[in-house]
Coordinates of C-alpha atoms in Angstrom, one line a residue:
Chain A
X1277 CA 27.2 -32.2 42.2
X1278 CA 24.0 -33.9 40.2
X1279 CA 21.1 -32.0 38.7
X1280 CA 18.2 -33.3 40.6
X1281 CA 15.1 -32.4 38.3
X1282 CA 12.6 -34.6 39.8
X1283 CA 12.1 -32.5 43.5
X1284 CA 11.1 -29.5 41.1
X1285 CA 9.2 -31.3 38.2
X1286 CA 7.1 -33.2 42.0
X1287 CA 5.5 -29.8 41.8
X1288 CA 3.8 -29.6 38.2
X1289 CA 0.4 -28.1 39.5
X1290 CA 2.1 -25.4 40.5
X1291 CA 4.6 -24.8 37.4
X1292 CA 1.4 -25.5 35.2
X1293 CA -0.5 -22.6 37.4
X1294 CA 1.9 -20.3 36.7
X1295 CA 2.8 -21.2 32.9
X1296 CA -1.1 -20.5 33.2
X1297 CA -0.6 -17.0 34.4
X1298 CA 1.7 -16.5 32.0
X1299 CA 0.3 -17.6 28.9
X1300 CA -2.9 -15.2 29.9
X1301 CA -0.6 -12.5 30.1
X1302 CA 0.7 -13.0 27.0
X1303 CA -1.5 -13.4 25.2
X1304 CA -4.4 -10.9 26.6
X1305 CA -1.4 -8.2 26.9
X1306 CA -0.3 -8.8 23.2
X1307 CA -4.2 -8.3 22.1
X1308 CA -4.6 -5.1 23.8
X1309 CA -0.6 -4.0 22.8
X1310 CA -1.7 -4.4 18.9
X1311 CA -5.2 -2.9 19.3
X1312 CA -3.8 -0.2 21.5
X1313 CA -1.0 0.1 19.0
X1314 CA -3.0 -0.2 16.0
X1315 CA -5.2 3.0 17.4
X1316 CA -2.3 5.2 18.2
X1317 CA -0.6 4.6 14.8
X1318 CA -4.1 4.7 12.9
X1319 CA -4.4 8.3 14.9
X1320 CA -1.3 9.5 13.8
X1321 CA -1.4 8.7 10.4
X1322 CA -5.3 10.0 9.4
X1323 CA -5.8 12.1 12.6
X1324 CA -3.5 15.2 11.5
X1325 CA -0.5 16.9 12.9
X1326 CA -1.3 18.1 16.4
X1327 CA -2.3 14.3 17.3
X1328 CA 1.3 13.6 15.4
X1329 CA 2.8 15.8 17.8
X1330 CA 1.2 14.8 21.2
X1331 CA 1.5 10.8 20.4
X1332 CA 5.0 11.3 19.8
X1333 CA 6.5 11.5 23.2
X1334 CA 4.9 9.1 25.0
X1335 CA 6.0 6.5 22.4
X1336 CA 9.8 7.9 22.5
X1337 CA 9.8 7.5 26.0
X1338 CA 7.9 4.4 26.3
X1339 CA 10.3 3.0 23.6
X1340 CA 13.6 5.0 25.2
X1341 CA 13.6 3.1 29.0
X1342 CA 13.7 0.0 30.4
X1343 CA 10.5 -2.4 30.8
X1344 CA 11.7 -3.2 34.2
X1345 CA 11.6 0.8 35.2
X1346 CA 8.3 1.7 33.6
X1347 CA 6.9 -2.0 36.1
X1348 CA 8.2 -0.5 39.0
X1349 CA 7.2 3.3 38.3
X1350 CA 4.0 1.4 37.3
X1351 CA 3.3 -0.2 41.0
X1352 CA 5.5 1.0 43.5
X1353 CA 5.1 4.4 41.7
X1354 CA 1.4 4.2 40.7
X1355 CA 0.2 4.2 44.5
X1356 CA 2.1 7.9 44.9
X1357 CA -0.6 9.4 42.6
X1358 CA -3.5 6.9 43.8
X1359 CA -3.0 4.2 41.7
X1360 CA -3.1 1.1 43.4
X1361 CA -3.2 -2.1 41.3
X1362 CA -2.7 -5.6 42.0
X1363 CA 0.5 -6.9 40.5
X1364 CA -1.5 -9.3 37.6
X1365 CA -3.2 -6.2 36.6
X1366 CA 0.1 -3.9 36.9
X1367 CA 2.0 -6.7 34.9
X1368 CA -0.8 -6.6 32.3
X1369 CA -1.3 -3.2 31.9
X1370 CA 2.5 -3.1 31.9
X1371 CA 3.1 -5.5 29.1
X1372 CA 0.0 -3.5 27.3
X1373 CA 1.2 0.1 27.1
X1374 CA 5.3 -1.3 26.6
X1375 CA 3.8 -3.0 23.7
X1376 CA 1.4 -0.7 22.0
X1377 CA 4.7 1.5 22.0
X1378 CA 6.1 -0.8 19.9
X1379 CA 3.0 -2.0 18.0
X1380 CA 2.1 1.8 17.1
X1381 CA 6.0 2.1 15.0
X1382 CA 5.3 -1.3 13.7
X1383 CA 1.8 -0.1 12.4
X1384 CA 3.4 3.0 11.6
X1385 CA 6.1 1.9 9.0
X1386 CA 3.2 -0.3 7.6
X1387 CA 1.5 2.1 6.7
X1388 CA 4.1 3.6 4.9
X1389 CA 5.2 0.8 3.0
X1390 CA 1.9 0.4 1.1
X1391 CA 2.8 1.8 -2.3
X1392 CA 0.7 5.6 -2.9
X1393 CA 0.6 3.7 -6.2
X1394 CA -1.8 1.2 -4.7
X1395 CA -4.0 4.1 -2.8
X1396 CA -4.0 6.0 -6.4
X1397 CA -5.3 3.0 -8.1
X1398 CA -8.6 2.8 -5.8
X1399 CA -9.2 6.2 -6.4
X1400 CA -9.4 6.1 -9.9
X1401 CA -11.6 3.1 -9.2
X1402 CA -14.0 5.3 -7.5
X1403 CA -13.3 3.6 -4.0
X1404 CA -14.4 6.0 -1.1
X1405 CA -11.6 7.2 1.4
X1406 CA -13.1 4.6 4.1
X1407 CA -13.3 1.9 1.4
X1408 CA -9.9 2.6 0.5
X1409 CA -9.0 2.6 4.2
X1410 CA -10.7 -1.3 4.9
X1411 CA -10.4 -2.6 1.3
X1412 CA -6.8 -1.6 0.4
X1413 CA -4.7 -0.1 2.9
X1414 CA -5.4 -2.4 6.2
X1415 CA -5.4 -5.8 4.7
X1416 CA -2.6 -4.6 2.5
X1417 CA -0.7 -3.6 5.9
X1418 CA -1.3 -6.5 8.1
X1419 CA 0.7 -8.8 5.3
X1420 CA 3.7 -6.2 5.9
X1421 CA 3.5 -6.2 9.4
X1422 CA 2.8 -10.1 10.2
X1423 CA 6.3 -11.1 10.7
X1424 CA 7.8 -7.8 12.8
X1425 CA 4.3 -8.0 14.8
X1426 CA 5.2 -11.9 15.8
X1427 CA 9.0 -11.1 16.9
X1428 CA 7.4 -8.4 19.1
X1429 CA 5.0 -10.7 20.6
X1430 CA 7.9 -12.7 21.0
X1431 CA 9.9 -10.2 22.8
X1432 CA 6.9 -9.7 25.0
X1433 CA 6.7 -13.0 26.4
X1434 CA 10.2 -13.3 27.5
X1435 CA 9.1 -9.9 29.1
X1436 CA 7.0 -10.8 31.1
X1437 CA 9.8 -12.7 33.3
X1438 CA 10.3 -9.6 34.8
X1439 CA 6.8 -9.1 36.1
X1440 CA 8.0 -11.8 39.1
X1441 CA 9.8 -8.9 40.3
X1442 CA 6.4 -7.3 40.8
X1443 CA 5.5 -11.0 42.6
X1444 CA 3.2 -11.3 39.9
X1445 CA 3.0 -14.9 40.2
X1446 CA 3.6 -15.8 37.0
X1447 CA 6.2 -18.7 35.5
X1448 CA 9.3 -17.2 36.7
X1449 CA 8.3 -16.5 40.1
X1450 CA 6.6 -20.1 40.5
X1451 CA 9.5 -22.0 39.5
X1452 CA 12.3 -20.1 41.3
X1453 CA 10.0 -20.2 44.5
X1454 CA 10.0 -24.1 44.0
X1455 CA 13.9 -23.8 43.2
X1456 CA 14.0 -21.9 46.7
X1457 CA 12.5 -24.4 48.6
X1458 CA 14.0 -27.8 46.9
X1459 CA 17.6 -25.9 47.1
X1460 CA 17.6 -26.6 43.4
X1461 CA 18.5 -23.2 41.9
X1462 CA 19.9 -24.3 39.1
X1463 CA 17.7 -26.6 37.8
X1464 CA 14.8 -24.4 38.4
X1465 CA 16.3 -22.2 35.9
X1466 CA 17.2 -24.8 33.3
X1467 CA 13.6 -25.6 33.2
X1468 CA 12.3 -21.7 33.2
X1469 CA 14.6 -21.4 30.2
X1470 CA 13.6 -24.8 28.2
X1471 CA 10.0 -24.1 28.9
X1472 CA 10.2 -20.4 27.9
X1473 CA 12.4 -21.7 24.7
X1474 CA 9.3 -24.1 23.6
X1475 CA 6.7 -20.9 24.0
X1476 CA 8.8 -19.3 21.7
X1477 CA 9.3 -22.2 19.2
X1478 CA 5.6 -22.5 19.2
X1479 CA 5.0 -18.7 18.7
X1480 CA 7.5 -19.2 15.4
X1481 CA 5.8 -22.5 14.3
X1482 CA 2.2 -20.5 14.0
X1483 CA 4.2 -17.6 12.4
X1484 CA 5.7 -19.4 9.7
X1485 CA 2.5 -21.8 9.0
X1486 CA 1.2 -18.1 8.6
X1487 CA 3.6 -16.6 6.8
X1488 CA 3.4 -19.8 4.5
X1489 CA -0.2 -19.5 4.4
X1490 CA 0.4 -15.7 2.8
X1491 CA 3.7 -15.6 0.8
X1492 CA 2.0 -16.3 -2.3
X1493 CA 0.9 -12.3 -2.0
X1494 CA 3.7 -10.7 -1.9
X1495 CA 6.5 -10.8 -4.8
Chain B
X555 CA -20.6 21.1 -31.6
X556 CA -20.1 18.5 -28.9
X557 CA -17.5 18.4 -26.2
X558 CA -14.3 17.1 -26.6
X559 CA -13.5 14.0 -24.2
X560 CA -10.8 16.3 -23.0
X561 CA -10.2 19.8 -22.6
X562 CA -7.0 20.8 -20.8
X563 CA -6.9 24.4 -20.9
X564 CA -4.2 26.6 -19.6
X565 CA -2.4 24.1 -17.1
X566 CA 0.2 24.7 -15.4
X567 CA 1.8 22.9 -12.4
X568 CA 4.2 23.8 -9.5
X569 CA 5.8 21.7 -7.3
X570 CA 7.7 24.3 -4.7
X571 CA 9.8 26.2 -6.9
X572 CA 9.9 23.8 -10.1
X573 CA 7.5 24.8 -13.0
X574 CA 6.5 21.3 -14.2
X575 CA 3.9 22.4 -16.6
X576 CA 3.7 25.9 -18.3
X577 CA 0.1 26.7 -19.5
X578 CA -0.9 23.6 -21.8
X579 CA -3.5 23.8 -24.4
X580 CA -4.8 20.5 -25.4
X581 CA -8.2 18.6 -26.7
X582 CA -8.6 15.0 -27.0
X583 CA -11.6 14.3 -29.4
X584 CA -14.1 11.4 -28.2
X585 CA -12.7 8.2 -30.2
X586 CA -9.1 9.6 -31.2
X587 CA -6.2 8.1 -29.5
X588 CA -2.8 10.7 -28.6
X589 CA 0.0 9.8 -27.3
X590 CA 2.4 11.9 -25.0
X591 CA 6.0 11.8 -26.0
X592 CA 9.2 13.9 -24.6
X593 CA 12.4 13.0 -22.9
X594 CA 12.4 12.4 -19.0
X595 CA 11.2 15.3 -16.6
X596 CA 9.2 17.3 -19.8
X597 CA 5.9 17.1 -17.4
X598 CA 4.1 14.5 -20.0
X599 CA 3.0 12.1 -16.6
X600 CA 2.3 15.0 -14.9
X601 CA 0.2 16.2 -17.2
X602 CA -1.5 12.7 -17.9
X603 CA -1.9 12.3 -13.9
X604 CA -3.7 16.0 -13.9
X605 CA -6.4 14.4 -16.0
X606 CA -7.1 11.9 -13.6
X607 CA -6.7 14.4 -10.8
X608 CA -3.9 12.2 -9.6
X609 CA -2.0 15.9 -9.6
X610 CA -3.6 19.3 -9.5
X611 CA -3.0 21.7 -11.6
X612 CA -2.0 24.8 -9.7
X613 CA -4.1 26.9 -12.3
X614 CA -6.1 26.3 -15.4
X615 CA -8.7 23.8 -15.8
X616 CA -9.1 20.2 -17.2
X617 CA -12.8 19.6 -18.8
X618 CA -13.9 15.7 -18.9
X619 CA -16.7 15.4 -21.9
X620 CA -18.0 18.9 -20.5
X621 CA -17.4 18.7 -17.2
X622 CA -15.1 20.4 -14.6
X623 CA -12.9 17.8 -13.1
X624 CA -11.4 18.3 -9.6
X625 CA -12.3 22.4 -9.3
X626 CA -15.9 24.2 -9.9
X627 CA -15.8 26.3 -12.9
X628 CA -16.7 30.1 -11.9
X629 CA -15.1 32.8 -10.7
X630 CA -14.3 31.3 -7.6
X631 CA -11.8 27.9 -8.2
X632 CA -13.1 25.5 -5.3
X633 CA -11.9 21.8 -4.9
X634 CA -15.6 19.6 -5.7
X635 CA -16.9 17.6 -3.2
X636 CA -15.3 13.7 -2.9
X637 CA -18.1 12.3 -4.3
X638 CA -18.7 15.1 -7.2
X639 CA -15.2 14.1 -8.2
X640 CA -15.5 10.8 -8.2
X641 CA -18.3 11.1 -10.6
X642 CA -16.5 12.3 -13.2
X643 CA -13.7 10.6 -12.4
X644 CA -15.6 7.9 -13.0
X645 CA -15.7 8.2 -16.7
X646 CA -11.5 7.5 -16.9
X647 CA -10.0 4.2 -16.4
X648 CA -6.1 4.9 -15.2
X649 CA -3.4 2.5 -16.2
X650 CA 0.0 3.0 -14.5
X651 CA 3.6 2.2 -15.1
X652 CA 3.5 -0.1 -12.0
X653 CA 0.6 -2.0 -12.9
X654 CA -1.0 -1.1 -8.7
X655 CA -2.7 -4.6 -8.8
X656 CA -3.9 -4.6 -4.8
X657 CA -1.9 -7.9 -3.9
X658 CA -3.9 -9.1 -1.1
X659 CA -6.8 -10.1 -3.9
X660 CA -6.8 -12.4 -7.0
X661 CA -6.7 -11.0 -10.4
X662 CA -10.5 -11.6 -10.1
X663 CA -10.7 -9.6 -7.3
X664 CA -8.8 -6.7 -8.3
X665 CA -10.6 -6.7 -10.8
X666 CA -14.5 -7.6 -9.2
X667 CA -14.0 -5.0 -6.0
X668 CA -15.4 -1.9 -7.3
X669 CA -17.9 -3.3 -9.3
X670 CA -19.2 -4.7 -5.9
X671 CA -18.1 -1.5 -3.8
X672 CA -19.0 0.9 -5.8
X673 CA -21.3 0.1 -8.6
X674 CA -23.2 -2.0 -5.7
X675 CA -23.2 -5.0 -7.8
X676 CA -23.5 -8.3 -6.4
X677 CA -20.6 -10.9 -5.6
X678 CA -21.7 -13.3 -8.7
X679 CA -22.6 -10.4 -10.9
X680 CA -19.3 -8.5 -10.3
X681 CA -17.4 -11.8 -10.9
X682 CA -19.6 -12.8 -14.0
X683 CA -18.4 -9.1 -15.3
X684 CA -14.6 -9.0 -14.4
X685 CA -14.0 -12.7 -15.7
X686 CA -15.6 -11.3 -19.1
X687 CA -13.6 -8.3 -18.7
X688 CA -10.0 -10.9 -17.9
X689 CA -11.2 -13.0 -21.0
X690 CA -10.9 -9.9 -23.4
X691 CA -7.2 -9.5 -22.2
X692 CA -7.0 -13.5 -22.7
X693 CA -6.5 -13.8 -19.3
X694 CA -9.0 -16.0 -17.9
X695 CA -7.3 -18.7 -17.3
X696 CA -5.3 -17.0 -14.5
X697 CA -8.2 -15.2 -12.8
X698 CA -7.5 -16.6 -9.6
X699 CA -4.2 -15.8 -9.5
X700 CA -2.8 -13.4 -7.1
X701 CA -0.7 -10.8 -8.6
X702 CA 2.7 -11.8 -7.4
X703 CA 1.8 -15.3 -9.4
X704 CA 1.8 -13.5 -13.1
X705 CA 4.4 -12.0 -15.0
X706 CA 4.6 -7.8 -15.8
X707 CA 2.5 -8.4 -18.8
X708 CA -0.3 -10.3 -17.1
X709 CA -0.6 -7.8 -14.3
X710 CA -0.7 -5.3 -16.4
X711 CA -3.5 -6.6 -19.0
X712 CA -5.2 -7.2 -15.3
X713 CA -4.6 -3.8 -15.1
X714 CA -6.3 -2.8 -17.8
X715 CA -9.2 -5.2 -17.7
X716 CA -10.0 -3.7 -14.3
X717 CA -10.0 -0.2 -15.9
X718 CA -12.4 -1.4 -18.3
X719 CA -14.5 -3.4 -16.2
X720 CA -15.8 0.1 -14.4
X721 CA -17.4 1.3 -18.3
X722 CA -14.6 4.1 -18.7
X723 CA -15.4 6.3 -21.9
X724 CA -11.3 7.5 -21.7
X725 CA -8.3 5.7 -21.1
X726 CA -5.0 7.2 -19.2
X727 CA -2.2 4.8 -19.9
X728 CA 1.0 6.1 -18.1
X729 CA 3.9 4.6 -19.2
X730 CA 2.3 1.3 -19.7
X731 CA 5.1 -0.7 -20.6
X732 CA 8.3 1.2 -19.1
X733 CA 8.4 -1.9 -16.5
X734 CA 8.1 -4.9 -19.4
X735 CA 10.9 -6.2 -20.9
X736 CA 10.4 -6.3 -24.9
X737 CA 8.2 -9.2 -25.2
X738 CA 5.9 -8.9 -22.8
X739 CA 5.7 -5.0 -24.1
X740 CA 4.1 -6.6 -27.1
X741 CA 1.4 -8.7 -25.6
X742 CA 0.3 -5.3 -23.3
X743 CA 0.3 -2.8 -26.6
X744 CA -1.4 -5.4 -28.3
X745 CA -4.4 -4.9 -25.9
X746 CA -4.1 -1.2 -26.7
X747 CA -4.2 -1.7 -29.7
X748 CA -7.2 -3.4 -30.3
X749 CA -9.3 -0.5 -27.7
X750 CA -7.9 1.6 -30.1
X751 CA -10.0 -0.2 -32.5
X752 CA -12.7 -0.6 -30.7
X753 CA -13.0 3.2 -30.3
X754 CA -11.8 3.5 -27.0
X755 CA -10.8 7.4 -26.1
X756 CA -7.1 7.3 -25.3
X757 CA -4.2 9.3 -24.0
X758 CA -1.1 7.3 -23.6
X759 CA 2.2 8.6 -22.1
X760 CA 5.0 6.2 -23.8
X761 CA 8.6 6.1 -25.3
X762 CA 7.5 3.4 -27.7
X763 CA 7.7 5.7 -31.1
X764 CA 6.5 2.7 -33.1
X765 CA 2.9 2.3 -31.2
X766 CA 2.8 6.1 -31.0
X767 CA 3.3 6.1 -35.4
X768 CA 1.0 3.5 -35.5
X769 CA -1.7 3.9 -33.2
X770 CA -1.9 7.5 -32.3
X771 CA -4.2 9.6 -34.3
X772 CA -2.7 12.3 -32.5
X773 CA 1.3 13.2 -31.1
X774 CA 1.9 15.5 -28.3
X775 CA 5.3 16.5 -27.6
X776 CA 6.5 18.0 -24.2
X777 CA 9.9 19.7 -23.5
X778 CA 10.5 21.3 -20.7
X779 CA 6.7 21.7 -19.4
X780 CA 5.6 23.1 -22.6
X781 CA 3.8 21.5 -25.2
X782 CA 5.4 22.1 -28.6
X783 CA 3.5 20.1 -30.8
X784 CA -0.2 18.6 -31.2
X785 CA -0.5 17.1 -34.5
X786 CA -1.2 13.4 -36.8
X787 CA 1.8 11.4 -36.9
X788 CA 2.5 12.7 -40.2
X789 CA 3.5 16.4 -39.4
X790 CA 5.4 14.8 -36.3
X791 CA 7.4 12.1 -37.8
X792 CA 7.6 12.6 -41.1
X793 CA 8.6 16.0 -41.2
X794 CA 9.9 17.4 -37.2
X795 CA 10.3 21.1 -38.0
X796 CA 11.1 21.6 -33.9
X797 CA 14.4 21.4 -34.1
X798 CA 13.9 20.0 -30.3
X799 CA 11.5 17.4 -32.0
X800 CA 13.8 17.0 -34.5
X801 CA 16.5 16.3 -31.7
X802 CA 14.5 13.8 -29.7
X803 CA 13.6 11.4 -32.4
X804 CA 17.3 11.8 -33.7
X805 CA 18.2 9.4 -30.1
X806 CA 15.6 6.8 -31.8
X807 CA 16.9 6.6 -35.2
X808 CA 20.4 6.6 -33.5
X809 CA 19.3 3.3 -31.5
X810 CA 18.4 2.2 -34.7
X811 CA 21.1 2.3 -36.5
X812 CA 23.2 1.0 -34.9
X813 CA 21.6 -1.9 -34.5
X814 CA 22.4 -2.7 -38.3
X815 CA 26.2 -1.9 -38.1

């Protein structure tokens, strides 16, 4: 048996259409994971202990079950309580909340790792609580949390594979539609996994040319 | 009569069940220099970090040059406002035993920030100021350094030059040289010495007898969360008549002798 790579790569539009889809997912559901995230862990930190309490769960359980469950309780689920979406927006809303999960414990141990040595300091400076907040503790955080923030976005984008069981038609979908149709299975998947691989390698290229960019700040 | 830079009057301190400090008595005149000495756990940070407000005394009151800091005076003890606080706070310049040099800026910055952010001044004015202020610790050629780039030393004479930067009329040193190896101890106490000099109102918490001798007009002892002893160098070192004094320097001349064996 030969590998037969050419009846799939015939259909590039179509591959490029969905690494499109893809890549906007991605991308636009990582923003709104770490701004989601960065709320919820900013809440529970300043916003006292009932808003501990009530952010808690959610988190657990977001962070306690598969991604593939919450997709499908998400829209085959979603419609039982009137929530119909179309699968692009279930997928991105999907990869948003999973994340944010994540993103909110990521934000969370930042904040905790800041020395109280370093919030003490401002203080005797005469730095106000917001100025402390802006000047000291967030810029402070974001070099702690750059490289655990990049391996989630990582994570995420191999996620969103799943979402083709959703018929989001996203990479995944595309190429093992064409894989279908070329009765090229196998090959369809060797290129989903080589072209998922160089997403990935470029995700860690920009993370290290940015952790580069910042190592001289930390000891 | 004026006020004393400090007035610590009847502070003590709790944490849960622990009595860290039992009702200290204390003045520090404007200009003098007195240095906190005990053995581990006697309350001397603790009672250096209450006159910063760092820790609050659970009762008693600390006076800064006349004024309450942390709680009103009156009948009623009420926490002040934030921005009451930080006006008197504003007259101490805190050194700590970890240097807290904010990494994410440049020695200049640390430095320049709350001249900008809270004495309003502008970016070239605040960074006219704090490369004046690095120049006095002979720092200036490593301004624009970040902190991980200098040695102990360097971050903490950055330290201390962005203490001074903000005009403070009293200096808390904590432990200022606990995280220094020997020779870069020298280069920091140097720096203290010469605010000394210079007049600077200081408290310093340290285990380095030979700076307290020399520097300190004034030695305060703690044991157990008491203060035992307020007094010149002389009285202290010269002749201890606390036997738990007496005990305590004992471990130093111990060290060194045995160095000459």
């Amino acid at each position: 048996m030969s590998f037969d790579f050419a009846v799939i790569l015939a259909k590039l539009p179509q591959i490029l259409s969905g690494l499109g889809v893809t890549i906007l997912i991605w991308v636009g559901g990582t923003f709104a994971a770490v701004v989601l995230g960065f709320v919820v862990a900013t809440l529970r930190r300043f916003g006292g202990r009932g808003i501990e309490v009530i952010l808690r769960a959610p988190i657990e359980i977001l962070r306690g079950t598969p991604f593939l469950v919450q997709i499908f309780l998400l829209y085959f689920g979603g419609p039982y309580i009137g929530l119909r979406l179309d699968p692009w927006l279930a997928g991105l809303l999907g990869i948003s909340i999973y994340g944010a999960a994540y993103y909110a414990e990521i934000f969370r141990a930042g904040f905790q790792s800041v020395p109280v040595g370093h919030v003490e300091a401002a203080e005797c400076a005469g730095l106000s609580r917001n100025q402390i907040i802006t000047a000291i503790l967030l810029p402070e955080m974001a070099l702690l949390v750059l490289p655990p923030a990049l391996n989630m976005s990582v994570i995420l984008l191999k996620e969103t594979a799943l979402l083709s069981l959703i018929t989001v038609p996203e990479l995944t979908m595309t190429v093992q539609a064409i894989g279908s149709q070329q009765y090229a299975f196998v090959e369809s998947l060797v290129i989903l996994a080589l072209v998922y691989w160089a997403l990935v390698e470029l995700a860690n290229w920009l993370g290290r040319y940015a952790e580069r960019n910042l190592s001289k700040l930390s000891a | 009569m004026t006020d004393p830079a400090i007035n610590v009057s009847h502070v003590s301190k709790q944490f849960g069940e622990t009595q860290v400090l039992r009702d200290i008595s204390m003045q520090v005149e404007a200009g003098k220099v007195s240095c906190l000495i005990g053995p581990s756990g006697s309350g001397k940070s603790t009672l250096l970090r209450c006159m910063a407000f760092l820790e609050q005394a659970t009762s008693g009151s600390i006076h800064i040059e006349g004024e309450p800091l942390g709680f009103t005076d009156g009948p009623q003890r009420r926490r002040q406002s934030p921005a009451e606080l930080r006006r008197v706070r504003s007259r101490i310049g805190m050194v700590f035993q970890q240097f807290n040099l904010w990494p994410h800026m440049t020695a200049l910055g640390n430095v320049a920030i709350a001249l900008r952010k809270v004495r309003g001044m502008s970016r070239s004015d605040a960074e006219d100021r704090a490369m004046a202020q690095l120049d006095k610790v002979g720092l200036k050629e490593r301004a624009h350094h970040y902190p991980a780039q200098l040695s102990g030393g360097q971050q903490q004479r950055v330290a201390i030059a962005r203490a001074l930067a903000l005009d403070p009329t009293i200096m808390l040193f904590d432990e200022p040289t606990s995280a220094l190896d020997p020779e870069l101890t020298g280069e920091v106490l140097n720096v203290m010495r010469q605010l000394a000099s210079e007049g600077m109102t200081m408290v310093v918490v340290t285990h380095e007898i030979g700076f307290a001798a020399s520097v300190g007009n004034r030695i305060a002892f703690l044991d157990g969360g008491r203060l035992l002893f307020h007094d010149t160098p002389q009285a202290v070192f010269a002749a201890p008549r606390e036997p738990r004094l007496e005990q305590f320097l004992d471990t130093y001349l111990d060290r060194g002798a045995s160095m000459l064996k």
